[in-house]
PDB file of C-alpha atoms and ligand atoms in Angstrom:
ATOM      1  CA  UNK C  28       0.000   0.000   0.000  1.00 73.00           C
ATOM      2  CA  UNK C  29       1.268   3.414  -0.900  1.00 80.00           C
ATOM      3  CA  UNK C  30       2.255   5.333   2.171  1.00 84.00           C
ATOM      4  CA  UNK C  31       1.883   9.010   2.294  1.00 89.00           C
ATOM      5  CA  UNK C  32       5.742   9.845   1.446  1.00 86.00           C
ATOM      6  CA  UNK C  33       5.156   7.792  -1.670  1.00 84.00           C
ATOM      7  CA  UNK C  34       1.601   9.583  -2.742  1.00 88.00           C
ATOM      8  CA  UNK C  35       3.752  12.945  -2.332  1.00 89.00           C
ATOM      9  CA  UNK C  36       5.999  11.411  -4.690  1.00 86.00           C
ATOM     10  CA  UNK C  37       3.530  10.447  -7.192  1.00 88.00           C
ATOM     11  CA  UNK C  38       1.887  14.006  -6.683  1.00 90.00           C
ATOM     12  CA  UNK C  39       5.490  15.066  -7.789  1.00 87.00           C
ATOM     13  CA  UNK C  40       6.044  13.462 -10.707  1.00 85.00           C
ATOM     14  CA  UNK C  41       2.734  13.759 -11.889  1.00 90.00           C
ATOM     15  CA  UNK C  42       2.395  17.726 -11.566  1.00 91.00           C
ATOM     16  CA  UNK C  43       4.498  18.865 -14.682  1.00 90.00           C
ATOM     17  CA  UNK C  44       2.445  16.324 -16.776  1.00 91.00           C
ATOM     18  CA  UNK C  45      -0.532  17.898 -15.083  1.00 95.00           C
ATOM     19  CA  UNK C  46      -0.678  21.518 -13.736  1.00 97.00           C
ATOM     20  CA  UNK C  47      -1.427  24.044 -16.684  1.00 98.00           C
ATOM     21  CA  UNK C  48      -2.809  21.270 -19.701  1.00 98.00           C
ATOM     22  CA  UNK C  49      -6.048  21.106 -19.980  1.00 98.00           C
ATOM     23  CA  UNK C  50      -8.040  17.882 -20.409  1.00 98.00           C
ATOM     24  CA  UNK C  51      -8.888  17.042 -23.979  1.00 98.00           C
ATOM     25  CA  UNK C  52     -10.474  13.522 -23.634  1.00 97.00           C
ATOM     26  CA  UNK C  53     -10.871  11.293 -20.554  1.00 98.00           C
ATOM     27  CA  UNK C  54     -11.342   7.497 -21.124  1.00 96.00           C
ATOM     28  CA  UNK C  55     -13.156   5.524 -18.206  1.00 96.00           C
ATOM     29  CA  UNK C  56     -12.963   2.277 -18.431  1.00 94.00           C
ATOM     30  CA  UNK C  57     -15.302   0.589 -15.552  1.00 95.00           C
ATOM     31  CA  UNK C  58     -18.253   1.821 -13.801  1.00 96.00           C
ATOM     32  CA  UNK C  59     -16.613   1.576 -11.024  1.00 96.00           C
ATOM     33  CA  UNK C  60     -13.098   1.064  -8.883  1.00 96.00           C
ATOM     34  CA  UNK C  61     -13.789   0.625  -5.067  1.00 96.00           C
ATOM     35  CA  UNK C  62     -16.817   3.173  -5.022  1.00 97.00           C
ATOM     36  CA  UNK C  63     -18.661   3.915  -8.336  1.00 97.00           C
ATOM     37  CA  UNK C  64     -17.387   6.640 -10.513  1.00 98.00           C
ATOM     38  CA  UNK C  65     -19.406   9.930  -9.736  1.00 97.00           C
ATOM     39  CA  UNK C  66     -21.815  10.675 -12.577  1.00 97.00           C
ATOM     40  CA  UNK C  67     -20.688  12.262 -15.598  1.00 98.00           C
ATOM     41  CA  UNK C  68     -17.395  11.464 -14.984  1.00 98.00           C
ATOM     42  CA  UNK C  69     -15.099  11.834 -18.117  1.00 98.00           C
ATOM     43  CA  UNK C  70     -17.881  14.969 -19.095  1.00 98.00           C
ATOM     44  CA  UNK C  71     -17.032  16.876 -16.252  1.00 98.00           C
ATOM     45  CA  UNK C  72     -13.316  16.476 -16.530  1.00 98.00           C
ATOM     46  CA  UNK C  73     -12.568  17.245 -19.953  1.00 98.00           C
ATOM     47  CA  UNK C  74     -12.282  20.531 -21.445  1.00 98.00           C
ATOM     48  CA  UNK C  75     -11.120  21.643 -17.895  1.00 98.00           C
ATOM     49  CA  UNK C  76      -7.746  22.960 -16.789  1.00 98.00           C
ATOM     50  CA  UNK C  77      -5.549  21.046 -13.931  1.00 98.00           C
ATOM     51  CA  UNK C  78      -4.959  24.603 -11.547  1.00 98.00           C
ATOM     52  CA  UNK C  79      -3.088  22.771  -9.219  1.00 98.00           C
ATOM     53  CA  UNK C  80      -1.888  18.987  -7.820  1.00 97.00           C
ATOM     54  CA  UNK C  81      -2.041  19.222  -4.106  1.00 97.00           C
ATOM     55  CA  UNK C  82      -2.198  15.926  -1.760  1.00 95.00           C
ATOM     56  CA  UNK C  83      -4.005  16.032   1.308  1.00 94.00           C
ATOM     57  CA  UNK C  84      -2.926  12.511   3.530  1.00 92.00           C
ATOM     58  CA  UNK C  85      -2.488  10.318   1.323  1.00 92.00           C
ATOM     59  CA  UNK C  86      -5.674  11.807  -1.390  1.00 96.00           C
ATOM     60  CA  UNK C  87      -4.036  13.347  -4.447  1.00 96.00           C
ATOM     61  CA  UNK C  88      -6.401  16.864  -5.623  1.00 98.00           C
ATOM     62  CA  UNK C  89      -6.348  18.157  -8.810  1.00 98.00           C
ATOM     63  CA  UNK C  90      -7.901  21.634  -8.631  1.00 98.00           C
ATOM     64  CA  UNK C  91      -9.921  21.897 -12.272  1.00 98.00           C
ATOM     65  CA  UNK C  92     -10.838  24.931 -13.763  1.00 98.00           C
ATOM     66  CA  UNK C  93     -14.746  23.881 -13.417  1.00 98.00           C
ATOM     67  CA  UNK C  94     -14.050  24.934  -9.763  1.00 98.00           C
ATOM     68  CA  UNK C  95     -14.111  21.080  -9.272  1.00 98.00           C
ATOM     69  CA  UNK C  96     -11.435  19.227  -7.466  1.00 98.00           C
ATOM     70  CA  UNK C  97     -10.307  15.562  -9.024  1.00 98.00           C
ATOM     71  CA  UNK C  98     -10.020  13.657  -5.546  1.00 98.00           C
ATOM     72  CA  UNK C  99      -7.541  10.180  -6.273  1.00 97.00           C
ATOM     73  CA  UNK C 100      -6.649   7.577  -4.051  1.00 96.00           C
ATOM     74  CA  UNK C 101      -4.325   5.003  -4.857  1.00 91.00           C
ATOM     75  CA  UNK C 102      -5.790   2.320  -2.636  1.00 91.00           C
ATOM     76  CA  UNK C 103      -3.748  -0.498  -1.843  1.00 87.00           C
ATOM     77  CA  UNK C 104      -2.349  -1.047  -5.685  1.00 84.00           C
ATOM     78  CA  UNK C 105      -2.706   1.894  -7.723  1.00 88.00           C
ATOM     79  CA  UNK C 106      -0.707   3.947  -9.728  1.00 86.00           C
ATOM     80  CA  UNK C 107      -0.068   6.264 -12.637  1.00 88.00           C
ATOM     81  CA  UNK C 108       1.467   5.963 -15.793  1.00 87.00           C
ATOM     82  CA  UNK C 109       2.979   9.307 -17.363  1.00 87.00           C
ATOM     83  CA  UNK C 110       3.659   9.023 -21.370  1.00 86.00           C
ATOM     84  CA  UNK C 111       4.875  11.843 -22.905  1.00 80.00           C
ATOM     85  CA  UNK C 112       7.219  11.933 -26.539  1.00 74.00           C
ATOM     86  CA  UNK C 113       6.839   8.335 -26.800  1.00 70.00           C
ATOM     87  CA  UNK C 114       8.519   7.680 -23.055  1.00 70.00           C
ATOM     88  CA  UNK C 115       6.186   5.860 -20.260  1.00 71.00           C
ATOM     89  CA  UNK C 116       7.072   6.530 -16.564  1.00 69.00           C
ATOM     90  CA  UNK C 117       5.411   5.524 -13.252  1.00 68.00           C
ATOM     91  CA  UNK C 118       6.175   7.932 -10.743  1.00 69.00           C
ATOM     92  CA  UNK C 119       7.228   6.200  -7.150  1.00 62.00           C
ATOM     93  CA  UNK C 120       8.195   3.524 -10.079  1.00 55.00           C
ATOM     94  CA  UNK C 121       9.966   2.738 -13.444  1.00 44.00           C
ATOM     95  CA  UNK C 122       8.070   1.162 -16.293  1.00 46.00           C
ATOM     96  CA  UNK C 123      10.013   0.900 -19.401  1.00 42.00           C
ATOM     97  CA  UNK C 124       8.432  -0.607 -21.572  1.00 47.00           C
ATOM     98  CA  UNK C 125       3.811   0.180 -21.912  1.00 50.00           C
ATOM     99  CA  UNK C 126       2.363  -0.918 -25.351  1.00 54.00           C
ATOM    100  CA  UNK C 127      -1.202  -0.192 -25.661  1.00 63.00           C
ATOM    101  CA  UNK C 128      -3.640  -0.767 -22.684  1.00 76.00           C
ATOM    102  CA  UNK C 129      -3.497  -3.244 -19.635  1.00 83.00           C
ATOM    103  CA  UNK C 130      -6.198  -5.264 -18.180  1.00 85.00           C
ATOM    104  CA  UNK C 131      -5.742  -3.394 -14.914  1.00 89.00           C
ATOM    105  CA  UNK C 132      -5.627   0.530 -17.439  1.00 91.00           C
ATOM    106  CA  UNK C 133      -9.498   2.073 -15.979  1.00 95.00           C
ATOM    107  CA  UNK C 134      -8.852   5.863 -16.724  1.00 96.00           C
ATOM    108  CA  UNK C 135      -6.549   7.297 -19.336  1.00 96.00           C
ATOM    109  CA  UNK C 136      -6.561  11.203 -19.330  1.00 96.00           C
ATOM    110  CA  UNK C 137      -5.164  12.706 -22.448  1.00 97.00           C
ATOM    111  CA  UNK C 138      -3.267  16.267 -21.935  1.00 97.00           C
ATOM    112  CA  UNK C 139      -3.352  19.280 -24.054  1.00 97.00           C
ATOM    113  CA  UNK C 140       0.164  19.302 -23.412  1.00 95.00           C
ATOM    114  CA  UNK C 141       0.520  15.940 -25.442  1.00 93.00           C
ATOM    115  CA  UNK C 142       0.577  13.958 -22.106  1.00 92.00           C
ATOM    116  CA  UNK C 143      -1.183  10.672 -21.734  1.00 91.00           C
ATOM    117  CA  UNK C 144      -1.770   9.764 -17.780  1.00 92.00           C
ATOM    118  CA  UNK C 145      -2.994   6.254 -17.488  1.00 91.00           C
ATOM    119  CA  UNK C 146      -4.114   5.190 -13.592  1.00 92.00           C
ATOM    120  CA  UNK C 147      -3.712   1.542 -13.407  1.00 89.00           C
ATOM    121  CA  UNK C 148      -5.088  -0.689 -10.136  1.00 90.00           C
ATOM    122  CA  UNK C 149      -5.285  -4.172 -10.121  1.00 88.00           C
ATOM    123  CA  UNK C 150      -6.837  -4.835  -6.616  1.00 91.00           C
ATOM    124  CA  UNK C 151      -9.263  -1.900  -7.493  1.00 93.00           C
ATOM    125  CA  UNK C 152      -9.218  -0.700  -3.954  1.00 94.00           C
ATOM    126  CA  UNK C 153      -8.444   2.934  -5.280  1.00 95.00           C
ATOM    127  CA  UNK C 154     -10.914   5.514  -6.241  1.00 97.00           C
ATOM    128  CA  UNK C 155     -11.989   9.004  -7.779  1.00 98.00           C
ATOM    129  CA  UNK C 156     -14.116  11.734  -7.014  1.00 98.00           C
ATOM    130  CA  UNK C 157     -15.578  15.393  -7.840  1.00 98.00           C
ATOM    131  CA  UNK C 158     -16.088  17.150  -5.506  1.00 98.00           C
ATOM    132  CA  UNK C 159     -16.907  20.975  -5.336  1.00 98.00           C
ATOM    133  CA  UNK C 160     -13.900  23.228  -4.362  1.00 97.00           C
ATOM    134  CA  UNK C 161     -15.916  25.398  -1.720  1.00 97.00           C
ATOM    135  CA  UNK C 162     -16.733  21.675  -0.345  1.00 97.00           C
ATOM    136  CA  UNK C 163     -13.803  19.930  -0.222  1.00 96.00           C
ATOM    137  CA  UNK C 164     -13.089  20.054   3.685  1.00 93.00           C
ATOM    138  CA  UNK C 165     -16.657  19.274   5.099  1.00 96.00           C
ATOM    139  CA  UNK C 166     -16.748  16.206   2.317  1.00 97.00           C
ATOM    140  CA  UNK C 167     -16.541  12.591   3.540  1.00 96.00           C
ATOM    141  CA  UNK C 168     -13.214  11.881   2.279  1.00 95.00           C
ATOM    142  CA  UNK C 169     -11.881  15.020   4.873  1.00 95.00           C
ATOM    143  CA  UNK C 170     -14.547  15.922   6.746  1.00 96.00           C
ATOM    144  CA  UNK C 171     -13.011  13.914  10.263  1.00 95.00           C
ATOM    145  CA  UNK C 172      -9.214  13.619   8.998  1.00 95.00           C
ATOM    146  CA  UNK C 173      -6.469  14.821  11.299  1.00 95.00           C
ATOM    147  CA  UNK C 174      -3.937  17.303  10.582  1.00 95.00           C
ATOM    148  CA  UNK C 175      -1.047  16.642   8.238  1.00 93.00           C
ATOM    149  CA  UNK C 176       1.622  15.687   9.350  1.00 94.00           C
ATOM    150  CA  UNK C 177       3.943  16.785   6.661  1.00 89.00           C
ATOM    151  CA  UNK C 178       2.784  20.640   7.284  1.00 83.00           C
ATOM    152  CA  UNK C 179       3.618  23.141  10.225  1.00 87.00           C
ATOM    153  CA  UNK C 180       0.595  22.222  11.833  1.00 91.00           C
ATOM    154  CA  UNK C 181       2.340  18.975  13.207  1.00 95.00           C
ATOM    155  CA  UNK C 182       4.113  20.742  16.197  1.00 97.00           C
ATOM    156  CA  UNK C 183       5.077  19.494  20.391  1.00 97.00           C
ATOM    157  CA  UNK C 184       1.834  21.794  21.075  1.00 97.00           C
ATOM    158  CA  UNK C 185      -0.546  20.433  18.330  1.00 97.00           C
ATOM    159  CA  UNK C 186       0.574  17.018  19.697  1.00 97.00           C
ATOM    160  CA  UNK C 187      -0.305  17.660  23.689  1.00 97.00           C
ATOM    161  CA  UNK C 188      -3.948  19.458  22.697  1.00 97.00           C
ATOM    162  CA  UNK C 189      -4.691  15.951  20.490  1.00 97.00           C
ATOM    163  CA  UNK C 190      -2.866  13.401  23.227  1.00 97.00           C
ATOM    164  CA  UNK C 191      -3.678  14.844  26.571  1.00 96.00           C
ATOM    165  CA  UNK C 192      -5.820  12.861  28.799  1.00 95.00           C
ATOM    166  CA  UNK C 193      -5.349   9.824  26.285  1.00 96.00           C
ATOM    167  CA  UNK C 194      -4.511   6.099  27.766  1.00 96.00           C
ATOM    168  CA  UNK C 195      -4.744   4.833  24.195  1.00 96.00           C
ATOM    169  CA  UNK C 196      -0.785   3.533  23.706  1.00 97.00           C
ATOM    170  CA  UNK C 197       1.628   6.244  21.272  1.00 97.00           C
ATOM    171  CA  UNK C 198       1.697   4.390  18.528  1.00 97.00           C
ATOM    172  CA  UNK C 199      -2.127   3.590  17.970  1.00 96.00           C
ATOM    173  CA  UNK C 200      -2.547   7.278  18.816  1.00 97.00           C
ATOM    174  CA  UNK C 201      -0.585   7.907  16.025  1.00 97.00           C
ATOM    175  CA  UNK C 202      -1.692   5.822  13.695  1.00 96.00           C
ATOM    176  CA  UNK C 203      -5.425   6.996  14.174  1.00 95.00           C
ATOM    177  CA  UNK C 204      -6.197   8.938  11.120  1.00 94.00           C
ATOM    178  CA  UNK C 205      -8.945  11.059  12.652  1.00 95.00           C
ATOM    179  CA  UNK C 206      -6.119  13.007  14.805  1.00 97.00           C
ATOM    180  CA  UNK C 207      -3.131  12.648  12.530  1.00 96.00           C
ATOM    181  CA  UNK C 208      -4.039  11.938   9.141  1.00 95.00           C
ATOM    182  CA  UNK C 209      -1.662  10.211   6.764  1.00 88.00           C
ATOM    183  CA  UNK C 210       0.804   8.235   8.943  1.00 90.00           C
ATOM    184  CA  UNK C 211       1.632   4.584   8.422  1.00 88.00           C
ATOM    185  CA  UNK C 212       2.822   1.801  10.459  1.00 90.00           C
ATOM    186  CA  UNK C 213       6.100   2.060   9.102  1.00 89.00           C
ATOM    187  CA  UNK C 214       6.610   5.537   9.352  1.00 91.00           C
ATOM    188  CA  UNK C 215       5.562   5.727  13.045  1.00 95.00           C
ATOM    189  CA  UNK C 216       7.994   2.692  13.766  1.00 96.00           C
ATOM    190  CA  UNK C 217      10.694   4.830  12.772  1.00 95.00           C
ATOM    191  CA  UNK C 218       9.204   8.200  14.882  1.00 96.00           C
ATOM    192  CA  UNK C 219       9.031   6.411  17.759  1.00 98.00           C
ATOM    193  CA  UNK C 220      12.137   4.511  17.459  1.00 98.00           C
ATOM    194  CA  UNK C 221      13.976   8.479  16.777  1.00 97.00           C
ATOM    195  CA  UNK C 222      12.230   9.875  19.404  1.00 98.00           C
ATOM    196  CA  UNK C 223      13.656   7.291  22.202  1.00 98.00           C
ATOM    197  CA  UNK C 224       9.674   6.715  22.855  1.00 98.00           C
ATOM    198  CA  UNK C 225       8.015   2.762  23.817  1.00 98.00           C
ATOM    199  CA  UNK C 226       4.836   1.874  21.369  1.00 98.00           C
ATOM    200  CA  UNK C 227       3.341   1.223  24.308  1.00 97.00           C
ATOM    201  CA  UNK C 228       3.429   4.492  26.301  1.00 97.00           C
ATOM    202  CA  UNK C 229       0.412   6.160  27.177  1.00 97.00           C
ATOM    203  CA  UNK C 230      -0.294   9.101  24.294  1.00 97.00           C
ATOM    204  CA  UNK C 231      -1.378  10.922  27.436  1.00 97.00           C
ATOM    205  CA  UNK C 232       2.401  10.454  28.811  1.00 97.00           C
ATOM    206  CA  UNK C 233       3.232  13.572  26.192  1.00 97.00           C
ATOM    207  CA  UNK C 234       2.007  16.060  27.762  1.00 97.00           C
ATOM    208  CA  UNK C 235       2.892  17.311  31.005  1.00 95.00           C
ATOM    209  CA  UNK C 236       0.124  18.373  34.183  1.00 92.00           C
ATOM    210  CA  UNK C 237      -0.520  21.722  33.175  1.00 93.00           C
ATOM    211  CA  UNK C 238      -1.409  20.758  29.523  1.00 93.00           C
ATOM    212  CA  UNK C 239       2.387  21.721  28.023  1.00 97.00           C
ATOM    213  CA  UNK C 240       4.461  19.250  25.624  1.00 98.00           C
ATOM    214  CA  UNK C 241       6.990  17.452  26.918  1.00 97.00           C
ATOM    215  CA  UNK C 242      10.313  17.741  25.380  1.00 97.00           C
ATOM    216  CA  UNK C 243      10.097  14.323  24.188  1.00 97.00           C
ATOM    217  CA  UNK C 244       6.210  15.537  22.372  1.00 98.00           C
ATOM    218  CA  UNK C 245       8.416  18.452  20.869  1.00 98.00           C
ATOM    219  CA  UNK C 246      10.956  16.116  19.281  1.00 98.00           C
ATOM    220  CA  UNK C 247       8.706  13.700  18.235  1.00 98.00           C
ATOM    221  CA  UNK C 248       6.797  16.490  16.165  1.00 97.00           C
ATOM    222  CA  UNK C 249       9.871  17.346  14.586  1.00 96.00           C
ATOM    223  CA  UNK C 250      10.926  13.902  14.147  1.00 96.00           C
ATOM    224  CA  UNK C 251       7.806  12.363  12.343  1.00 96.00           C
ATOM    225  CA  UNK C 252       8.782  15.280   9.845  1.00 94.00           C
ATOM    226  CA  UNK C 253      12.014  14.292   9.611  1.00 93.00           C
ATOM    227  CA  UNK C 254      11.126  10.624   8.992  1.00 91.00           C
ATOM    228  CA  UNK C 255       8.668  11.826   6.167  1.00 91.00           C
ATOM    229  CA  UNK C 256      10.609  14.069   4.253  1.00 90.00           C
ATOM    230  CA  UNK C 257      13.799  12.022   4.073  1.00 87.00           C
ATOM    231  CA  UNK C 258      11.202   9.484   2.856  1.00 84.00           C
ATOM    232  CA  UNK C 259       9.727  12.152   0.035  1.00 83.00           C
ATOM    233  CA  UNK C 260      13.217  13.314  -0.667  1.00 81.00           C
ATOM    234  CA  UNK C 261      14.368   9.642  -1.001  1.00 79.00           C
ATOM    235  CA  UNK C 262      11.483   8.812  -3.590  1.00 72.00           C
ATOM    236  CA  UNK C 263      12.581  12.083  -5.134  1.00 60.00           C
ATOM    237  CA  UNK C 264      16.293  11.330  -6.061  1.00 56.00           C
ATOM    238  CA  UNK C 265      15.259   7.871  -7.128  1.00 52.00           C
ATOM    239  CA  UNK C 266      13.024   9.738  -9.878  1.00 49.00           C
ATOM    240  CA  UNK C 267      15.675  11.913 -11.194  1.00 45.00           C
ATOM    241  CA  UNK C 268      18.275   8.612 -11.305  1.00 42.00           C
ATOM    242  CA  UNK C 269      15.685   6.678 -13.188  1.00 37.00           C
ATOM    243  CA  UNK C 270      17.656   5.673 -16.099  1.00 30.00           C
ATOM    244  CA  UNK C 271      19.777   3.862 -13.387  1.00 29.00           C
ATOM    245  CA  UNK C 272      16.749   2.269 -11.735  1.00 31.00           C
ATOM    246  CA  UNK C 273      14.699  -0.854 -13.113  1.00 30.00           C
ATOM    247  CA  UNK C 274      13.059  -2.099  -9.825  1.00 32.00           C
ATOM    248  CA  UNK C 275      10.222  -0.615  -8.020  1.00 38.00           C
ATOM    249  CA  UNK C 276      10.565   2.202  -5.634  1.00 39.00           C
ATOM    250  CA  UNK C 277       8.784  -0.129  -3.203  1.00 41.00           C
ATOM    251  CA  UNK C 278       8.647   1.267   0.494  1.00 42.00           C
ATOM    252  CA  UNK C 279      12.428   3.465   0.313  1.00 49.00           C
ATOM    253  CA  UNK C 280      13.485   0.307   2.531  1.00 48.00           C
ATOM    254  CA  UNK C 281      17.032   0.757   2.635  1.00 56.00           C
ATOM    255  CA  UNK C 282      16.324   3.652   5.188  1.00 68.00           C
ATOM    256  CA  UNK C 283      14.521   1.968   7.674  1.00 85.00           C
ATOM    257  CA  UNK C 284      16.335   1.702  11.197  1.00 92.00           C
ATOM    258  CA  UNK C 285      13.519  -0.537  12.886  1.00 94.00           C
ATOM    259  CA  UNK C 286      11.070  -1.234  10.831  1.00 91.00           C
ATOM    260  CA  UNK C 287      11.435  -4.909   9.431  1.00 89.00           C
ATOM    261  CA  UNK C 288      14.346  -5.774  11.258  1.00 93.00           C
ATOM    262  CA  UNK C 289      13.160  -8.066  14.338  1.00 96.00           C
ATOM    263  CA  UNK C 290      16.257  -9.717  16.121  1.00 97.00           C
ATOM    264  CA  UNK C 291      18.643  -7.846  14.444  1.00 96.00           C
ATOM    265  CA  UNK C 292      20.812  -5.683  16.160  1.00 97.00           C
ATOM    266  CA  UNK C 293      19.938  -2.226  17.500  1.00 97.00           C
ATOM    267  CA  UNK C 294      21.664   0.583  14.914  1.00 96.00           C
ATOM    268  CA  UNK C 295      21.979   3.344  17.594  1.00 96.00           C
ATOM    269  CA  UNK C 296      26.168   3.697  18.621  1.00 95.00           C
ATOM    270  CA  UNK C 297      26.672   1.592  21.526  1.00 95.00           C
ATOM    271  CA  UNK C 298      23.437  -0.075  22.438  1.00 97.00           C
ATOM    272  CA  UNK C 299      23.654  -3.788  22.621  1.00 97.00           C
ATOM    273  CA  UNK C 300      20.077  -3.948  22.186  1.00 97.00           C
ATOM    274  CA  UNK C 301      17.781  -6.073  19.920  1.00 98.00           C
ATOM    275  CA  UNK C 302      15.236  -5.232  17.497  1.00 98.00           C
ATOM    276  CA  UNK C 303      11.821  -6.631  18.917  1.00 97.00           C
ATOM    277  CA  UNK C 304       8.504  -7.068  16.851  1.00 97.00           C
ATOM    278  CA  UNK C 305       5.200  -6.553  19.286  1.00 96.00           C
ATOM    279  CA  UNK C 306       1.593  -7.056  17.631  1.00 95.00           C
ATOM    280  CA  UNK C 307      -0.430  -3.802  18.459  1.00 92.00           C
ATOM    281  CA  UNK C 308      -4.297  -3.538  17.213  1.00 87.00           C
ATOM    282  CA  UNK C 309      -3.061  -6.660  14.524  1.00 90.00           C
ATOM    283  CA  UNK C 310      -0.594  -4.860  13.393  1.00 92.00           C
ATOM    284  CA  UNK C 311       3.258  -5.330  14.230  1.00 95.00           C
ATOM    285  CA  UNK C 312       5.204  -2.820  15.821  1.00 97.00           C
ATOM    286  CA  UNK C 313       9.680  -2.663  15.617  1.00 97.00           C
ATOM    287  CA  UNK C 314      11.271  -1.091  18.325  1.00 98.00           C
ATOM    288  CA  UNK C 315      14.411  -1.732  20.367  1.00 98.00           C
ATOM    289  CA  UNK C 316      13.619  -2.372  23.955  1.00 97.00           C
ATOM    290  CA  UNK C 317      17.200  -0.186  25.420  1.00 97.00           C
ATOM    291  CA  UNK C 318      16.368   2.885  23.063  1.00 97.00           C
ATOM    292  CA  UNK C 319      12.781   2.588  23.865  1.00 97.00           C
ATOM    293  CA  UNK C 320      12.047   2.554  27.660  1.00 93.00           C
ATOM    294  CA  UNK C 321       8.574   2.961  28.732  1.00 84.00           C
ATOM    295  CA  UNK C 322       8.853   5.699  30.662  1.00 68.00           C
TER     296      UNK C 322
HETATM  297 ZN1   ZN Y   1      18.816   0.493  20.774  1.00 75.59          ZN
END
């Protein structure tokens, strides 16, 4: 599944193909992916200008002239193909070689700018949406989602006011998309592993009696940044080396300190510790039990 650092990187290497063409014919291919198509689909689309390509979690927007928004979601498999002067690329991927259509091809959006973007998904668990501009936050893709984590909201202060009082353990805290919206398993592995913090500390243990941050809330603000942009900035360079690069992007793994890694040494200088795996809410959790204390 596409984590958020790799949705900014799609949003990336889709936006020159994108931002200032206009749509000059949009093929749709299915009724539906996970949720049906919205009515009118390819009609309301085309003829329109792409204003901008923002991402909100891990939704990519594409701000239409209509005064529309495009909502995507990659879902668990999708992803776009950019072909322009005979050349296909997937960004967050490399695809060399794309004659004609796939089985798995639903929408192909042609560009005034000669572009062809082609959004593939073979589990179908991805989807699109119109939605109206002036509508955008109270609709039911955003209306109850968290604050982004990549943006300056994410600070030691933003983290007491949505943590204090809370029993639920950090790293389900983290993980729950209605507070912070965006972050996956992986990524919060590697915060919390940063940050010196246990999984399994109260969220509540963040914020101090009179309602401050901790020190340790501060850091781990700045650290889940950290984590993310290295990520972004990793899926970045690996675009511009593409001719170098046949493999898929996958999840930037060579960068992971924890995550992945049970019973393999601890990479912090000097600890003699060992990588554990703990299941939390079904999902597993990496962390090493010397860096991470619990309290
Ligand atoms: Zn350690």
């Amino acid at each position: 599944m596409p984590e958020l650092p790799e949705v900014e990187t799609v949003r990336r290497g889709l936006e020159p193909a994108m931002v200032g063409a206009r749509f000059t014919k949009v093929t749709q291919r299915r009724p539906d992916l996970r949720f049906p198509f919205p009515e009118r689909f390819s009609e309301r689309i085309e003829g329109q200008e792409v204003k901008a390509l923002g991402r909100r979690a891990k939704y990519l927007l594409a701000d239409l002239s209509s005064g529309e928004v495009l909502v995507m979601h990659l879902g668990m498999s999708g992803r776009f193909l950019v072909t322009r002067d005979g050349a296909t690329r997937v960004p967050g991927e490399f695809h060399h070689e794309h004659g004609g259509l796939g089985a798995h091809d639903h929408v192909i959006f042609q560009l005034s700018n000669g572009a062809t973007v082609t959004y593939n998904d073979a589990r179908r668990f991805g989807f699109m949406d119109l939605v109206p501009r002036s509508e955008i936050e109270t609709s039911k893709h955003f209306a109850s989602m968290g604050i982004e984590p990549l943006g300056n909201e994410l600070s030691g202060e933003t983290i007491a006011r949505l943590f204090a009082g809370k029993r639920t353990p950090l790293k389900a805290a983290l993980l729950d998309q209605r507070l912070i919206a965006g972050l996956g398993n992986i990524y919060v592995c590697e915060a919390l592993f940063r940050t010196g913090l246990h999984p399994e500390a109260p969220a509540g243990s963040l914020v101090n009696k009179t309602g401050e941050p901790t020190d340790k809330a501060h850091q781990l603000a700045d650290i889940i940044r950290d984590v993310l942009a290295e990520a972004v900035e990793a899926g970045g360079s690996t675009l511009r080396d593409h001719a170098q690069v046949d493999g898929s992007l996958g999840y930037f793994q060579h960068s992971f300190r924890v995550y992945d890694r049970e019973n393999e040494p601890c990479l912090t200088p000097d600890c003699t510790g060992t990588i554990t795996r703990l299941v939390q809410s079904g999902r597993s959790t990496f962390y090493c039990p010397e860096c991470q204390k619990r309290s």
